[in-house]
Tab-separated table of C-alpha atoms in Angstrom:
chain	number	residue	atom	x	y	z
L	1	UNK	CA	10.450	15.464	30.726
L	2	UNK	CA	9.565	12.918	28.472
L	3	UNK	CA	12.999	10.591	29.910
L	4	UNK	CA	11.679	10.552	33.175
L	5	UNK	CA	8.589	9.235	32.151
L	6	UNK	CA	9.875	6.348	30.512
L	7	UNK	CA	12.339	5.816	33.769
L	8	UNK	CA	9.028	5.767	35.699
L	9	UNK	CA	6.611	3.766	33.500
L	10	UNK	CA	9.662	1.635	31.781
L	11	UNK	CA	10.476	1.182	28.716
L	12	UNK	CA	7.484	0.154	26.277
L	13	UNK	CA	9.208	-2.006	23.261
L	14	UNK	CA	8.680	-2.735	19.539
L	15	UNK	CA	9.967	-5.628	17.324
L	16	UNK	CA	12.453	-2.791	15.435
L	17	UNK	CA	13.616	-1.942	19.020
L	18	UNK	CA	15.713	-5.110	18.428
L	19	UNK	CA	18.610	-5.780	15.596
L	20	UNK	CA	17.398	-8.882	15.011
L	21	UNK	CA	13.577	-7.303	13.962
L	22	UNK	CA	15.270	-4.754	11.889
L	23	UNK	CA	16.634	-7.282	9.922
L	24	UNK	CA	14.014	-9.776	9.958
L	25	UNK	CA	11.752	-6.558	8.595
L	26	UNK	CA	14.481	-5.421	6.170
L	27	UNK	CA	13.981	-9.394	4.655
L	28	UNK	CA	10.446	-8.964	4.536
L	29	UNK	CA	10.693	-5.775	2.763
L	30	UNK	CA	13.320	-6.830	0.182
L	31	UNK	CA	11.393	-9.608	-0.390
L	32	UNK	CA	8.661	-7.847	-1.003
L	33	UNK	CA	10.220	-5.148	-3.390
L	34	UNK	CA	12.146	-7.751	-5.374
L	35	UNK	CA	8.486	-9.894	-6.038
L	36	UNK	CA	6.536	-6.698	-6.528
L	37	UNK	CA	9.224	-5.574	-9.548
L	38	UNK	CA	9.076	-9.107	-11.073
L	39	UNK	CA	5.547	-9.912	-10.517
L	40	UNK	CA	3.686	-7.362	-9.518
L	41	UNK	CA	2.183	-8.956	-6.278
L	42	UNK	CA	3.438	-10.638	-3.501
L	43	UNK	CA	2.814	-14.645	-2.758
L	44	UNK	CA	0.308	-14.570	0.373
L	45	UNK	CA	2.610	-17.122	2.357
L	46	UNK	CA	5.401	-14.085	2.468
L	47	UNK	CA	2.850	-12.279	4.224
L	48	UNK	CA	1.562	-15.129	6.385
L	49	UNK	CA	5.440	-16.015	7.137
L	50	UNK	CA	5.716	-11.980	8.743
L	51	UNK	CA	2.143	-12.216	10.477
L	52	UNK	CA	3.639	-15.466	12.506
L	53	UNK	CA	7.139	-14.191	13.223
L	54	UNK	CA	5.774	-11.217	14.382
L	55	UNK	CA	3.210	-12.883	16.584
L	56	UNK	CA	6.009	-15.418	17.655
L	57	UNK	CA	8.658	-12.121	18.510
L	58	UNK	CA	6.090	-10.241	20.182
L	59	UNK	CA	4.986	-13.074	22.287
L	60	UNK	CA	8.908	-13.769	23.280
L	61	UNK	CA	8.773	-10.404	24.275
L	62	UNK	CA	5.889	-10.831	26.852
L	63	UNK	CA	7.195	-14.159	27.759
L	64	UNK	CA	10.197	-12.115	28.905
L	65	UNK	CA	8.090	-9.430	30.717
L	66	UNK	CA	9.005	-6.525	28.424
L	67	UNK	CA	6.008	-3.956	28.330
L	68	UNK	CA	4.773	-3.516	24.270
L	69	UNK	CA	4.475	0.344	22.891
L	70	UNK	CA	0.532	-1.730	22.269
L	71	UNK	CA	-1.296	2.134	20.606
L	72	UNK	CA	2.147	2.908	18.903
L	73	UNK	CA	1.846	-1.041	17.752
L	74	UNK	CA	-1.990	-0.604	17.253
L	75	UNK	CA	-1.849	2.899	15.169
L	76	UNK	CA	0.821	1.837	12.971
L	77	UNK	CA	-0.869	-0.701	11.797
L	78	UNK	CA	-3.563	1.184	11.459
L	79	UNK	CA	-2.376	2.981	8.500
L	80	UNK	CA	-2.326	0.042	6.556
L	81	UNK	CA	-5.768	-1.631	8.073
L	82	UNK	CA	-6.837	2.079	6.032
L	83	UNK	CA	-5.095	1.322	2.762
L	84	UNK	CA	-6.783	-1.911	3.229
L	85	UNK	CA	-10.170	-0.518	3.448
L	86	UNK	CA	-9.079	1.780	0.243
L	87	UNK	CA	-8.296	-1.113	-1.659
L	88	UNK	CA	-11.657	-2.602	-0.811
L	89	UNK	CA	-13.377	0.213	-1.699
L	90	UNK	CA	-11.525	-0.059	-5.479
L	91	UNK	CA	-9.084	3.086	-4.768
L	92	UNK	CA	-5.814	2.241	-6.941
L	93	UNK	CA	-3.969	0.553	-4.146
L	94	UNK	CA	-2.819	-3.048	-4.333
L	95	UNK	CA	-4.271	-5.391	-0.882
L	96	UNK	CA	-0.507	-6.450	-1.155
L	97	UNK	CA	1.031	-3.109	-0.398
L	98	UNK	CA	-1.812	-2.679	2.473
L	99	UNK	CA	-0.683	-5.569	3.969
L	100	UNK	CA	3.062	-4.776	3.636
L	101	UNK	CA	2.211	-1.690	5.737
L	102	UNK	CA	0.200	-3.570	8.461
L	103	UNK	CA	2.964	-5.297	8.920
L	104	UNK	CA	5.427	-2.622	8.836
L	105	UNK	CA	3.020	-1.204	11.563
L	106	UNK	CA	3.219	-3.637	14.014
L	107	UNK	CA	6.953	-4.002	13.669
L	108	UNK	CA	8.044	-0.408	13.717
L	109	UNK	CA	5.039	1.868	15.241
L	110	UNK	CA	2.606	5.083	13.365
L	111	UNK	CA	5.337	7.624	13.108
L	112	UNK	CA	7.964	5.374	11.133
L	113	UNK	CA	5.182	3.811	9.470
L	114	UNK	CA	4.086	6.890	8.247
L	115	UNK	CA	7.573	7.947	7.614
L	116	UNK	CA	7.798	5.192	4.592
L	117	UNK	CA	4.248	5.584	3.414
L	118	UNK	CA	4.658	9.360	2.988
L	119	UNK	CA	7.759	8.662	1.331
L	120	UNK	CA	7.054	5.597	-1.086
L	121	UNK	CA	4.415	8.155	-2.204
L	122	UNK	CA	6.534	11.097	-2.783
L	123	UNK	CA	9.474	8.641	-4.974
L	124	UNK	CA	6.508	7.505	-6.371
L	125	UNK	CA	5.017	10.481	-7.454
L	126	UNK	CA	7.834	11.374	-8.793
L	127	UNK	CA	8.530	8.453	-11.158
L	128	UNK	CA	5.200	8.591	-12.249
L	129	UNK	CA	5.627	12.549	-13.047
L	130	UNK	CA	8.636	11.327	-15.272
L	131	UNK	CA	6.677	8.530	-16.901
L	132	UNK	CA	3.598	10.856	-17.775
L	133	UNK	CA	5.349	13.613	-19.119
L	134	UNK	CA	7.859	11.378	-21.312
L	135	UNK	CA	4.836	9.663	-22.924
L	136	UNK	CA	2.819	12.764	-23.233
L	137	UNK	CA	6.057	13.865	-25.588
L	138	UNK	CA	5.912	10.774	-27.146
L	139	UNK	CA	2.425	11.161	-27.595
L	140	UNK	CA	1.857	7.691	-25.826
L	141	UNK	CA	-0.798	6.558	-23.622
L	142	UNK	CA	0.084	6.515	-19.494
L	143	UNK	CA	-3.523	5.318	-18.585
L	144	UNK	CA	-2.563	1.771	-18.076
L	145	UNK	CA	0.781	1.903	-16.648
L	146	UNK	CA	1.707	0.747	-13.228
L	147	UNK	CA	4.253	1.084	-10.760
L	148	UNK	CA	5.212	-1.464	-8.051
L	149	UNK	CA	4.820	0.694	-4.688
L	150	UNK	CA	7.077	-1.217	-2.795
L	151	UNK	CA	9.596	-1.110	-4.950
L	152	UNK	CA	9.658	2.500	-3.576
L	153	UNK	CA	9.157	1.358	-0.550
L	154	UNK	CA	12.158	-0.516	-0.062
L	155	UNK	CA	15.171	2.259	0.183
L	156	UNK	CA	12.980	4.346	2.309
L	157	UNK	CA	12.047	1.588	4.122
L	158	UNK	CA	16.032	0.472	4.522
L	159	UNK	CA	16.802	3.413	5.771
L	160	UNK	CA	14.308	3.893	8.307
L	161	UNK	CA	15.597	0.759	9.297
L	162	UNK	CA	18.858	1.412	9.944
L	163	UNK	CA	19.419	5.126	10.774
């Protein structure tokens, strides 16, 4: 069974394995939200700031001899090293909101990763189904509208977090 494998290999650890990462993550990401709302990015030292504690928690952890989940760490960032590459390519995704799921990646693995991005898109879609249809009765225009995405991101995110 799957528990006996971990009692023979050991437990492999992430940063959201911990309390303290949860709620170091659960800063990042209502920091995040809260300067996405108001200013529609995200100051580049917020992300720095994550990219070093993360690198500075990890690194704890091997100091200690704890074996890292390394492809769970590696795939979950993954997902946003593609949003990244979408953003590049001049898809409608914000370099902030890639970067907010790197880091979400390394701190909490592919399948919660994937949990929030899947979602932040459905609230999202949502919204934006609410918008369009409210201006297309008010006969307004919906073309240059945007939505913060991690504004969305932040209850899912929260409660990935903590259940």
């Amino acid at each position: 069974t799957l528990g006996g494998l971990f009692l023979l290999w050991g437990r492999t650890l992430m940063i959201a394995d911990y309390m303290l990462g949860r709620i170091i993550l659960f800063i990042f990401v209502s920091v995040c939200a809260y300067e996405d709302f108001k200013y529609k990015s995200i100051d580049v030292r917020v992300y720095v700031l994550m990219y070093i504690c993360e690198f500075l928690f990890y690194m704890y952890l091997i100091a200690l001899s704890k074996k890292l989940a390394l492809m769970d760490i590696a795939l979950g960032a993954s997902i946003g090293i593609a949003l990244f590459a979408a953003s590049k390519l001049g898809l409608n995704i914000g370099e902030g909101d890639a970067h907010f799921f790197i880091i979400m990646g390394l701190g909490l693995g592919f399948i919660a990763n994937i949990k929030i991005l899947i979602c932040t898109l459905l609230l999202i879609s949502v919204v934006a189904l609410y918008i369009i249809t409210i201006d297309f009765i008010n006969r307004v225009s919906s073309k240059n509208k945007v939505l913060p995405m991690l504004v969305f991101a932040f209850p899912v995110a929260g409660f990935i977090l903590f259940s």
